[in-house]
Each structure stands twice: as structure tokens, then as C-alpha cells.
Short mmCIF file of C-alpha atoms and ligand atoms in Angstrom, two decimals:
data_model
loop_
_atom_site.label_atom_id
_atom_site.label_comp_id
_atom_site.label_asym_id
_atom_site.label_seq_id
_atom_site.Cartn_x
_atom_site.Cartn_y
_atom_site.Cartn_z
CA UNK J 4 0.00 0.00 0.00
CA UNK J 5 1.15 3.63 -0.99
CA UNK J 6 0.68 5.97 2.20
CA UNK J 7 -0.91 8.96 1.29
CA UNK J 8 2.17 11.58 1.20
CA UNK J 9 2.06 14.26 4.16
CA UNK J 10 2.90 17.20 2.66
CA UNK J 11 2.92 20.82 3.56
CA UNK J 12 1.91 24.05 1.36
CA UNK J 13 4.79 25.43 -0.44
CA UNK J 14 7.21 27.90 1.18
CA UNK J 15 10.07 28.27 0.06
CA UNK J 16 12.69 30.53 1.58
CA UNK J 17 13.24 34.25 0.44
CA UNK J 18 16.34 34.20 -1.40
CA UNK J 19 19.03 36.87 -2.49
CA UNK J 20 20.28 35.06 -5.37
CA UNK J 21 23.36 35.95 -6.26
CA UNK J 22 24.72 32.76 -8.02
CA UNK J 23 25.03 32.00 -11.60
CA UNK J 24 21.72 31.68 -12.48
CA UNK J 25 18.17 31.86 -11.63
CA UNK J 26 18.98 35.75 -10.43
CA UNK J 27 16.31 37.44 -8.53
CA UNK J 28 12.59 37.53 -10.31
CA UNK J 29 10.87 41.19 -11.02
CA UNK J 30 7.49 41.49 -9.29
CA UNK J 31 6.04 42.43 -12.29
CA UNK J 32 7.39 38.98 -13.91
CA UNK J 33 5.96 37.03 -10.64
CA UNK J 34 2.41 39.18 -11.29
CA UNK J 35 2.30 38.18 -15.01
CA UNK J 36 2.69 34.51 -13.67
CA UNK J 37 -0.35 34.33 -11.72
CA UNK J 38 -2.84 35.48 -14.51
CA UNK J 39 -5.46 33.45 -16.23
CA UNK J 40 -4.25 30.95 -18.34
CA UNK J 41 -5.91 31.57 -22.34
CA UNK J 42 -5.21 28.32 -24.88
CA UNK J 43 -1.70 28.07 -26.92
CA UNK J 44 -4.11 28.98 -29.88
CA UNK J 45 -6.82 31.55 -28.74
CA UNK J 46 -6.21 34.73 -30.88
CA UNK J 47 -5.48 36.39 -27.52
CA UNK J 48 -2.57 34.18 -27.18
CA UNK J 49 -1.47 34.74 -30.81
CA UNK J 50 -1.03 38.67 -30.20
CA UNK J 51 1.01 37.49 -27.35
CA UNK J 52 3.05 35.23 -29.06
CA UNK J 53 3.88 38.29 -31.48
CA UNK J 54 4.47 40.55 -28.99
CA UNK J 55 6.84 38.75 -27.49
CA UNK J 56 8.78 37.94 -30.82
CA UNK J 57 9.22 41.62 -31.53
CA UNK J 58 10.42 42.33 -27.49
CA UNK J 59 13.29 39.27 -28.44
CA UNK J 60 14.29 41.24 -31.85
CA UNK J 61 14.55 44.42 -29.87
CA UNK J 62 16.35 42.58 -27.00
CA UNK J 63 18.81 40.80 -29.13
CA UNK J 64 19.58 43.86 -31.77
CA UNK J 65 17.81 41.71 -34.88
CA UNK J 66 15.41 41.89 -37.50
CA UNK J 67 15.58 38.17 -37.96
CA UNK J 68 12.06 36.67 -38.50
CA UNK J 69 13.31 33.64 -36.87
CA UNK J 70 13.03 34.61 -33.28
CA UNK J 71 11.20 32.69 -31.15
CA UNK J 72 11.21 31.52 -27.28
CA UNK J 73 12.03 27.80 -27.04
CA UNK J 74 10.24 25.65 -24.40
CA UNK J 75 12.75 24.37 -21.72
CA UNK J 76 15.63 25.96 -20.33
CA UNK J 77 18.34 27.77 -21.82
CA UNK J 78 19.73 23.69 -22.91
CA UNK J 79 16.96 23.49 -24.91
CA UNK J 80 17.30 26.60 -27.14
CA UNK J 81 20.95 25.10 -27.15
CA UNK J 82 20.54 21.83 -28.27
CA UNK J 83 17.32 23.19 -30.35
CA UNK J 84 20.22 25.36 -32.19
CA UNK J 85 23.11 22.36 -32.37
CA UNK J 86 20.77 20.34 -33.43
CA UNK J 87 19.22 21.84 -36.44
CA UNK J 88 22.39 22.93 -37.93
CA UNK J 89 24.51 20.23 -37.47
CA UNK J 90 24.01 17.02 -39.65
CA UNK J 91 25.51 13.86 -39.78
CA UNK J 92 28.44 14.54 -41.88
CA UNK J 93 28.78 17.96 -40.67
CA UNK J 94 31.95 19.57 -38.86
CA UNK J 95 31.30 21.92 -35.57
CA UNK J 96 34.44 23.48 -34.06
CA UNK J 97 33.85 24.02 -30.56
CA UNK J 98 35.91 26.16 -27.83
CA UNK J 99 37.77 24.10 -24.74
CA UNK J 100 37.47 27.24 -22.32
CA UNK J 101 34.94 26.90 -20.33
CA UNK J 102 31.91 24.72 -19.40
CA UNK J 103 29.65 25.01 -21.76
CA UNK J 104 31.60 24.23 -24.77
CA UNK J 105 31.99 20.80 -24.06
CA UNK J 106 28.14 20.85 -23.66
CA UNK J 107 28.32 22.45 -27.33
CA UNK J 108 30.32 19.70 -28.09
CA UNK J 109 28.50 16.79 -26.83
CA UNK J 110 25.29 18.31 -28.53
CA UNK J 111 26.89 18.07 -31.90
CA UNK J 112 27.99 14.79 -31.70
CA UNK J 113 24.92 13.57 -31.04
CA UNK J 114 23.54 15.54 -33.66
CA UNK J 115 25.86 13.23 -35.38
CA UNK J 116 28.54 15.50 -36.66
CA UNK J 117 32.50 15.56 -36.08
CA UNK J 118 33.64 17.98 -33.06
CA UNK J 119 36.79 19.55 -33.44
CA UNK J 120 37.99 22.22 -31.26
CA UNK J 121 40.02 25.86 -30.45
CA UNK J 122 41.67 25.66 -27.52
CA UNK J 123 42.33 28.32 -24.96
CA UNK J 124 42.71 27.74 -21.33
CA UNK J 125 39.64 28.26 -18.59
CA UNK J 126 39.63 31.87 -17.81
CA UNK J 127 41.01 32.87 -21.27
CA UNK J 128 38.64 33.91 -24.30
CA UNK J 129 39.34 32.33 -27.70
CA UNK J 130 42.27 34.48 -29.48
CA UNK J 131 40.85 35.28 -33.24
CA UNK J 132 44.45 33.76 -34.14
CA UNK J 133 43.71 30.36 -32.61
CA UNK J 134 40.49 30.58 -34.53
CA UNK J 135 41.48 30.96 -37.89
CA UNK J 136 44.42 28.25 -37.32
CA UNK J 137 41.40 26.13 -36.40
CA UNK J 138 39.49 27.30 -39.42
CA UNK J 139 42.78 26.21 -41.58
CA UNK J 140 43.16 22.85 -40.15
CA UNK J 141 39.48 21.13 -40.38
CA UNK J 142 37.13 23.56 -42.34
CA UNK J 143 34.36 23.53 -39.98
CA UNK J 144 30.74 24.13 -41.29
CA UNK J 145 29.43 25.24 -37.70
CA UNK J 146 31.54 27.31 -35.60
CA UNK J 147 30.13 28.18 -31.73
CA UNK J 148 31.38 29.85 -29.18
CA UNK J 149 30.14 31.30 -25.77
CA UNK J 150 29.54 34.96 -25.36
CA UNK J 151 29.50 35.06 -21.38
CA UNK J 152 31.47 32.16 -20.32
CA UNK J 153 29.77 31.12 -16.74
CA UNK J 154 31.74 28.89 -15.59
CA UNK J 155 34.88 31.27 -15.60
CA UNK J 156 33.35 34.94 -15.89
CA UNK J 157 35.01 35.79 -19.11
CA UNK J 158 33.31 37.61 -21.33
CA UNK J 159 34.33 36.98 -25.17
CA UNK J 160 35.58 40.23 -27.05
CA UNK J 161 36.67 40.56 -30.63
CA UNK J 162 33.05 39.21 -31.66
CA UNK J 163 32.93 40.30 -35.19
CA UNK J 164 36.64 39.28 -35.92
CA UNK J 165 35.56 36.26 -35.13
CA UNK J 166 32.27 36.19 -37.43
CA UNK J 167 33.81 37.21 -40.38
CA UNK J 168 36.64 34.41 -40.14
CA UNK J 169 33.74 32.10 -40.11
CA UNK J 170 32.01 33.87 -43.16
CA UNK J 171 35.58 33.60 -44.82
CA UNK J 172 35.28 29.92 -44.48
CA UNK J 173 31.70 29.87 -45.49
CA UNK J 174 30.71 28.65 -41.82
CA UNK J 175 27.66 29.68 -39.43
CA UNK J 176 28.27 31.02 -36.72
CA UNK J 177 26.52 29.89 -33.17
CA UNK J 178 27.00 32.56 -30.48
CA UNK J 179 25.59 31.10 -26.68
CA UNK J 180 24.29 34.44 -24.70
CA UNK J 181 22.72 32.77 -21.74
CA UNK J 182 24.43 35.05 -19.15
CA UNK J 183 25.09 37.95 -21.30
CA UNK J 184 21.13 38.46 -23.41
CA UNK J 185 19.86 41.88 -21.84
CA UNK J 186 22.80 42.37 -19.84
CA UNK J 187 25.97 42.88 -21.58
CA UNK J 188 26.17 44.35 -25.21
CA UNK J 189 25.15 41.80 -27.38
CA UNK J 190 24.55 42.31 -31.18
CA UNK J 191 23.57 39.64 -33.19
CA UNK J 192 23.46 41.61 -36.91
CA UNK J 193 26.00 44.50 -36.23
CA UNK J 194 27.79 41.59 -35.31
CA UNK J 195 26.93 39.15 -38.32
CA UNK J 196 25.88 36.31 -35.83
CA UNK J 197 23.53 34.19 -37.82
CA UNK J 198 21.87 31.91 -34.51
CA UNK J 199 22.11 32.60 -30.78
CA UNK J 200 20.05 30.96 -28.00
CA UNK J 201 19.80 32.48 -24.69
CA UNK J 202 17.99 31.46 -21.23
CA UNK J 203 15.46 33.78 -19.29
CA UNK J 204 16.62 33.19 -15.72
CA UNK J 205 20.09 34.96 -15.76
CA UNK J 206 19.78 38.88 -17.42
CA UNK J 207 16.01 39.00 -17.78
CA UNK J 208 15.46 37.59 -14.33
CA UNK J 209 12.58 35.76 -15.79
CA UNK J 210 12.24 32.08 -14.09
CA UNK J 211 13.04 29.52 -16.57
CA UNK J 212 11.30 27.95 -19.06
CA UNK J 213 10.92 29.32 -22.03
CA UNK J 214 13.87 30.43 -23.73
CA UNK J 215 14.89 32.81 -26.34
CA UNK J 216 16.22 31.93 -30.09
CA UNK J 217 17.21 33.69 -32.81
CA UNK J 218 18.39 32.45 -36.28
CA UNK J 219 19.17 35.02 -39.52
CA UNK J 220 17.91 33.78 -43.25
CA UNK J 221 21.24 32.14 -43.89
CA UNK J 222 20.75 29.69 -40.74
CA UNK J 223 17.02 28.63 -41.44
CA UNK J 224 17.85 28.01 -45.03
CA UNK J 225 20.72 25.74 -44.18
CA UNK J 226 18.15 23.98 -41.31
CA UNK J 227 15.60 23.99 -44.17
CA UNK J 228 17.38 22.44 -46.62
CA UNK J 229 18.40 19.34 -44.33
CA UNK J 230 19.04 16.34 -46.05
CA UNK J 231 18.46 14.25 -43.12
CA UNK J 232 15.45 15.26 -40.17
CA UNK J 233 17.10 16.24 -36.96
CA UNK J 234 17.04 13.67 -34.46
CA UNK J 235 14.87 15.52 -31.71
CA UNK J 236 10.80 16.19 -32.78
CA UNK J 237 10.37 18.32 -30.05
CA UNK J 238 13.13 20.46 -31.12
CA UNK J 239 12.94 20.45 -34.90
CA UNK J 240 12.60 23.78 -36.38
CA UNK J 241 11.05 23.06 -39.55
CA UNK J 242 8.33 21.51 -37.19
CA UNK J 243 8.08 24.59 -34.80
CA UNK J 244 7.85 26.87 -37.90
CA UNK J 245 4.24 25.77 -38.14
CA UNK J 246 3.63 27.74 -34.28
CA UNK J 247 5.31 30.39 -34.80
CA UNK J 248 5.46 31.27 -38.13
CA UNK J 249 2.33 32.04 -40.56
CA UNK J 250 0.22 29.42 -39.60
CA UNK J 251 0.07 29.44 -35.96
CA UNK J 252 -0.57 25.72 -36.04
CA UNK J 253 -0.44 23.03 -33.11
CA UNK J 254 3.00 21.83 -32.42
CA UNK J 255 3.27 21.35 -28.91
CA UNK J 256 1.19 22.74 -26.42
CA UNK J 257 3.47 26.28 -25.30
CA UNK J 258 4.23 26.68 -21.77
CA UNK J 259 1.89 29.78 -21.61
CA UNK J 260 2.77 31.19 -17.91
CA UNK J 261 6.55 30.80 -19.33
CA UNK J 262 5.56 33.35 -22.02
CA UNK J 263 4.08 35.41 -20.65
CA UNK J 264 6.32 35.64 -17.52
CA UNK J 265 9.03 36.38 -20.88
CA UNK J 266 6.58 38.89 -22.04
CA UNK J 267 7.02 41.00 -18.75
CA UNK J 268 10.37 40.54 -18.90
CA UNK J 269 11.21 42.00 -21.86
CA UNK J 270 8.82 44.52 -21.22
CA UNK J 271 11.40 45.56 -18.65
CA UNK J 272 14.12 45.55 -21.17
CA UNK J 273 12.14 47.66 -23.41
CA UNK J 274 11.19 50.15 -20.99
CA UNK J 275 14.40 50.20 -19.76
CA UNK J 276 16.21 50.71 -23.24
CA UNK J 277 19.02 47.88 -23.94
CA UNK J 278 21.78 50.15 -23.70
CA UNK J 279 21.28 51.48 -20.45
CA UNK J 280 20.27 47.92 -18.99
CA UNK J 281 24.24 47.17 -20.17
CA UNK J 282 25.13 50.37 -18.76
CA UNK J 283 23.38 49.67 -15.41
CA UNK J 284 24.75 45.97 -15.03
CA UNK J 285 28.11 46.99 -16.09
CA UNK J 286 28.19 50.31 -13.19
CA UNK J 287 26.89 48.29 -9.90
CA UNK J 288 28.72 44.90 -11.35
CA UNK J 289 32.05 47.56 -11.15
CA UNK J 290 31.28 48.65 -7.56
CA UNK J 291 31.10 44.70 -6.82
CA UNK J 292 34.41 44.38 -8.23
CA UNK J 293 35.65 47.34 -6.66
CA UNK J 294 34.75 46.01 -3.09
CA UNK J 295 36.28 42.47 -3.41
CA UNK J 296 39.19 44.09 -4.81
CA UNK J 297 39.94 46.70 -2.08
CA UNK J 298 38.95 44.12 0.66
CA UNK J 299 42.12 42.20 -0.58
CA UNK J 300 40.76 39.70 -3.11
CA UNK J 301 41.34 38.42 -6.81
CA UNK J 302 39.19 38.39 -9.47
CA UNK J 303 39.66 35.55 -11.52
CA UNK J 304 39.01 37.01 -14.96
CA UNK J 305 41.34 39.87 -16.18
CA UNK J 306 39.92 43.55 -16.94
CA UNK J 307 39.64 43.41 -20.50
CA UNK J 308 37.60 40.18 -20.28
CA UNK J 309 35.47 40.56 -17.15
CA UNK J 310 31.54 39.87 -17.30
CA UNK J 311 30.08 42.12 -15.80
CA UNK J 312 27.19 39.83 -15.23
CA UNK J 313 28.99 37.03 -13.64
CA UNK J 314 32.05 37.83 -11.34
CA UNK J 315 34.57 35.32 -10.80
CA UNK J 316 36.43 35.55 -7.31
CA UNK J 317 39.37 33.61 -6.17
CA UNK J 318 39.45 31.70 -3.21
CA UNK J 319 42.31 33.22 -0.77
CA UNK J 320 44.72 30.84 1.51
CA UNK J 321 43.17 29.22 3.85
CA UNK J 322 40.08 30.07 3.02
CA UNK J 323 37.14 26.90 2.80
CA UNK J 324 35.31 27.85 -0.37
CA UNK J 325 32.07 25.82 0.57
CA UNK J 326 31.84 27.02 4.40
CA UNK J 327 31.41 30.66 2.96
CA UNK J 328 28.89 29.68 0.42
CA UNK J 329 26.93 27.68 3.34
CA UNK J 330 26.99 30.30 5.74
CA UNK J 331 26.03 33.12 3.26
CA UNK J 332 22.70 30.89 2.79
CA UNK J 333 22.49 29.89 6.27
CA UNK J 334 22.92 33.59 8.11
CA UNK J 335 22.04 35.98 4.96
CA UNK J 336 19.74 33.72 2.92
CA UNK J 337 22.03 34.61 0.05
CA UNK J 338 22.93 32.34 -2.75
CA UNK J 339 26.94 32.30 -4.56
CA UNK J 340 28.10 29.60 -5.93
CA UNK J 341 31.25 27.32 -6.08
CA UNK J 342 33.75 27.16 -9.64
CA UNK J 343 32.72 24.27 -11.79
CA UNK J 344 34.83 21.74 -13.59
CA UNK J 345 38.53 22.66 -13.49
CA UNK J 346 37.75 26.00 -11.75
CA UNK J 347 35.93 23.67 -8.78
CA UNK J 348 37.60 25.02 -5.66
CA UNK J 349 39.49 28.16 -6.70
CA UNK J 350 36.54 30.67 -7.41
CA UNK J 351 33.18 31.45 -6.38
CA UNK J 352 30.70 33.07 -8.80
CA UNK J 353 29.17 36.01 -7.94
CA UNK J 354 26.09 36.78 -10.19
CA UNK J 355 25.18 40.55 -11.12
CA UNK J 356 21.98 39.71 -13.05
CA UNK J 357 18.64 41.96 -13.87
CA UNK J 358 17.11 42.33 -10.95
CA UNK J 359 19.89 41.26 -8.98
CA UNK J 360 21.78 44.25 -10.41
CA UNK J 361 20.72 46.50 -8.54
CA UNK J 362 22.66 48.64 -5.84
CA UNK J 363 20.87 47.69 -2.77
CA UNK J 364 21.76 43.74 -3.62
CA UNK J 365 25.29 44.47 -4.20
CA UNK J 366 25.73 46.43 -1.19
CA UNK J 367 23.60 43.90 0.81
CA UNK J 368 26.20 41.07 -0.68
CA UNK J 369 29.51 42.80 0.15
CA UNK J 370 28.56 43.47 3.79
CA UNK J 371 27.69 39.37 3.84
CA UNK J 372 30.76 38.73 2.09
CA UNK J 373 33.05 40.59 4.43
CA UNK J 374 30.99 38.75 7.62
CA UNK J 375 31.27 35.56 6.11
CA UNK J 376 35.26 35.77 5.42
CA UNK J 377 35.80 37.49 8.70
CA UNK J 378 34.30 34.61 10.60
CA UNK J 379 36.52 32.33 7.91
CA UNK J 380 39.75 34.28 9.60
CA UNK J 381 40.60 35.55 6.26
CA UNK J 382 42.77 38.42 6.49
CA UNK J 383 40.59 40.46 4.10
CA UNK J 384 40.58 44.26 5.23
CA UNK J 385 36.50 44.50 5.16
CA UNK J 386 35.92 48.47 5.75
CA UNK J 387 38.20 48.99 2.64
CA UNK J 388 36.07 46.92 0.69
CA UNK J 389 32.79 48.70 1.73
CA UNK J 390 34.02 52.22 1.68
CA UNK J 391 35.01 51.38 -1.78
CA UNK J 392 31.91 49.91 -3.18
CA UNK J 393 29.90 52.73 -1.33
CA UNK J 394 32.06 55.29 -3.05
CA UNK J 395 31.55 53.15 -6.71
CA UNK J 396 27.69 53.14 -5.86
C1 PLP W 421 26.66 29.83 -20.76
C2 PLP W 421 25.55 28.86 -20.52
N1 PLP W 421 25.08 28.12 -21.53
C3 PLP W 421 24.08 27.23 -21.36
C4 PLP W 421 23.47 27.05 -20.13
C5 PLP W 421 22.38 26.06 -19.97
O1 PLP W 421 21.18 26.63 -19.53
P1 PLP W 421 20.13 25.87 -18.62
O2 PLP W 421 20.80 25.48 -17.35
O3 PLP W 421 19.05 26.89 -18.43
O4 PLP W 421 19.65 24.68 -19.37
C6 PLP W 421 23.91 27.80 -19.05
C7 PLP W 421 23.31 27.64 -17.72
O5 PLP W 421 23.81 28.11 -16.71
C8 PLP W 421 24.97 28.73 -19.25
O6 PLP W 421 25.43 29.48 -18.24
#
């Protein structure tokens, strides 16, 4: 016999989240979530489903048609993009610094094409040099890279240099912009990027879900023209063309509070203006950096490559990694995070993400921070850090 389960009503704690990813949710987003639910097909929801389209255009810098929010998280407008552009047969050069590359990478193979790779090491960006070497040696037809590395906090400059070696070679490029869409400049045609996917929970502070896509005329025609169907239904673009393109037509039933959470979202951008949500996560992300700094710590990515979005802090001597993260979440009910992968141990990841990027959070986190390492014994000079993001604020 099955007991029937004892379970309470929901009640989660009340987070600061300050990790990589989900960042803090706008009320506004939270409100659009608890509205009535309409059908994936009512007219209502079709106006919907075109607003939100042109809020992604505006919020990636495109006019491409093909923009769209994916269902699932920010893997599945990954995979949804690996997948459709890779075939058997294919090449996809992938980069080696950082986390999700390797996630590029398995997606490709099991598209079923070859993965070869540009190397740089973790906490590096790709050098345009190593990328046309690369481009010389296997003649990719897919090239993909990461915009806002999070498992590092690098951000990836030189993005057009590194388009137009992969238009040289007559290759598409695949740019990844989960932790940098609506926070850190992003351009996808200034830029000549022909797809990038994206995820809602990081810069839009929109819970996860439904997550953004966008693919130029060059990209669908290649995914049109597909001698072989890609190997996921669910995620087959020819497929999802039917929704939402022209004929509005029953794929798979959308995750309608996901869209229209997205909707608010990017309502936010909008109202906003892109340029000055970059300019806003890039000023209180610097008084972040100028705190840990002056209190005595490292950052792990250099200046010229730092995300603004996602700050990478080393470790000092001495120092357990894991006890500060715990007692962060235990005493200030704020969420950091640990490195991944070969970072695991030497950073912690400081998130600076739409909501999240606001003053009050920062200064909330540094005065946590300095607590947390003080208790640690670290000799970090706390006042110094405080005075100095104060002063950046
Ligand atoms: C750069 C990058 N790409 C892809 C992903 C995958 O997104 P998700 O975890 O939403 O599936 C993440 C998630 O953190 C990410 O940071």
C-alpha cells in the first residue's frame, strides 16, 4: 500500500540570489505569472506570441524573422540550435574554455557531426588567431562559441573578428548568450551572428522555461534544406515553424505562464532601453568588483575580459570555499556559488543579473561577504572593501 504523502503548502525561503543563475525575479514577472491561463491557440494568445517575438528582436539587436522563445531551459534553445544545424556529416568546431563548450560539443555529436575544437585555457577567451588556425586545419561548417562564459566569468571580445573568419570559411556562426542576453552588449546583426540561444533566468530575471532563439535567413535556409530530419521532434525547427510562423498551427502545447512571464520581462528591457540595462549591469557589477578588490581579493578574470554579469572571485589561503557559500545561505539567505569543472575550488561566482543588479543587492552582498570571510579568519581588510563599493555606488 502507498501511504498517502504528508505534505505541507509550499514555502520556500526568500532568497538573495546571487549565483550564476536563476537571479532574482521582477514582481512584475511574478504578477504576469499568476494570470489566467488563455489556450496556446486563442487569438489572444497569438497577439502574445507576437508581442513577445518583436520584445526578443529588440532585446537581441535583430530583424531576424526567426526569433522565437524555445520551451525548456536555456539547454533546450541550445541543443534546439546544435541540433538543427549540425548534420551527420557535418563539422562543428567548438571552444575548450569553459563549461559550456563541451556541452556544445556533446550536442553536436549527437547531432551526429565531427567535433573539433580551439583551444584556450579556462579563464582565457578564444584568441581570433587560434580561430582561424582552427578554421585552416578542419574547415568547420558550424563554428560556436560562448559569449558570457559562466563557468569562468570571461566575457568573449573581438566578436565580429571572429564572425567574419567564419564567413571567410563559409561557416555559421553559433554565439551562446545565456548570461550575457539583456545584460551585456550583445549584437547579433551589427555583429553578423547568424543563430544565438539564450535562457530567461540569468539577465532578464525571468524564471526559466521558455527560452529565447534567434536564427538570420542564412541559418534557417541551411536547417531547411536538411538532407536528413534532426534527431529531436520536439526540437525540430522546420516543425516549430508551423507555431510560430504564418500558420500558428499546433506543435506542442506552449508553456503559456513561461511566455508570458518572458513577455514581462522583456517589457522591462524595453522600458528600460538595452543600452542602459548594459550600462546599469556593467556600473553596480564595477562597484562589486571594486569592493572584493579593495577588501584584498582576486578576481579571476582579467579587466579586459570581465563579465560584468557574472564575477569570478578567487578563493584566498586558507580560506574553505564551501563554508562561505553555506553560511552566506544559512545567516544571509544569500545564494553564490562554487567554480565548476577545473575551476571547482578556486573561485566562487558572484552573479550581477537583472534584478539582482541592482545597488541595494550588491551592497547587501559585500557586507555578507566581508561577515562571512571574517568569521573564515581571512585576512581580508572588510571596511576597505565597503568604503570602496559605497564610493563606486
Ligand atoms: C553559458 C551557458 N550556456 C548554457 C546554459 C544552460 O542553460 P540551462 O541550465 O538553463 O539549461 C547555461 C546555464 O547556466 C549557461 O550558463
Amino acid at each position: 500500500m502507498v501511504e498517502k504523502p504528508d505534505v505541507g503548502e509550499l514555502a520556500p525561503p526568500n532568497r538573495t540570489l546571487m549565483g550564476p543563475g536563476p537571479s532574482d525575479v521582477h514582481p512584475r514577472v511574478l504578477r504576469a505569472m499568476s494570470t489566467p491561463l488563455v489556450g496556446h491557440l486563442d487569438p489572444s494568445f497569438i497577439d502574445i506570441m507576437n508581442e513577445v517575438q518583436e520584445l526578443l528582436r529588440y532585446t537581441f539587436r535583430t530583424d531576424n524573422q526567426w526569433t522565437i522563445p524555445v520551451s525548456g531551459t536555456g539547454s533546450a534553445s541550445m541543443e534546439a540550435a546544435v541540433g538543427n544545424l549540425v548534420e551527420p556529416g557535418d563539422t562543428m568546431l567548438v571552444p575548450t574554455n569553459g563549461y559550456f563548450g563541451d556541452r556544445m560539443a556533446s550536442m553536436a555529436e549527437r547531432a551526429g557531426g565531427e567535433v573539433v575544437t580551439v583551444d584556450a585555457p579556462w579563464g582565457e577567451p578564444l584568441d581570433p588567431v587560434a580561430v582561424e588556425t582552427a578554421f585552416d586545419e578542419h574547415s568547420p561548417d558550424v563554428f560556436g562559441f560562448v559569449h558570457a562564459e559562466t563557468s569562468t566569468g570571461v566575457l568573449q571580445p573581438s566578436v565580429p573578428e571572429l564572425t567574419s573568419i567564419a564567413h571567410e570559411n563559409d561557416a555559421l556562426v553559433v554565439a551562446d548568450t545565456v548570461t550575457s542576453l539583456g545584460g551585456v552588449e550583445f549584437r547579433a546583426d551589427e555583429w553578423d551572428v547568424d543563430v544565438a540561444y539564450s535562457g530567461p533566468q540569468k539577465c532578464l530575471s525571468c524564471p526559466p522555461g521558455a527560452s529565447p532563439l534567434t536564427l538570420n535567413d542564412d541559418a534557417m535556409d541551411k536547417v531547411l534544406s536538411r538532407e536528413t530530419q534532426p534527431r529531436s521532434w520536439y526540437l525540430d525547427l522546420s516543425l516549430l515553424e508551423g507555431y510560430w510562423g504564418d500558420e500558428r498551427a499546433y506543435h506542442h502545447t506552449a508553456p503559456i505562464t513561461n511566455v508570458y512571464a518572458l513577455r514581462e520581462a522583456l517589457r522591462l528591457v524595453a522600458e528600460e532601453g538595452i543600452e542602459e540595462r548594459w550600462a546599469r549591469h556593467r556600473s553596480v557589477a564595477s562597484a562589486l568588483k571594486a569592493g572584493v578588490e579593495a577588501m584584498g581579493l582576486e578576481m579571476n578574470a582579467p579587466e579586459e575580459y570581465w563579465l560584468p554579469s557574472l564575477n569570478t572571485v578567487r578563493v584566498p589561503d586558507g580560506v574553505d570555499d564551501g563554508a562561505v557559500i553555506e553560511y552566506l545561505l544559512e545567516e544571509y539567505d544569500l545564494e553564490i556559488a562554487s567554480g565548476l569543472g577545473a575551476l571547482a575550488g578556486d573561485i566562487w561566482r558572484i552573479g550581477c543579473m537583472g534584478h539582482s543588479a541592482r545597488a541595494k543587492n550588491v551592497s547587501y552582498l559585500m557586507t555578507a561577504l566581508g561577515d562571512a570571510l571574517t568569521e573564515q579568519g581571512a585576512g581580508v581588510d572588510v571596511e576597505a572593501g565597503l568604503a570602496a563599493t559605497s564610493d563606486a555606488l
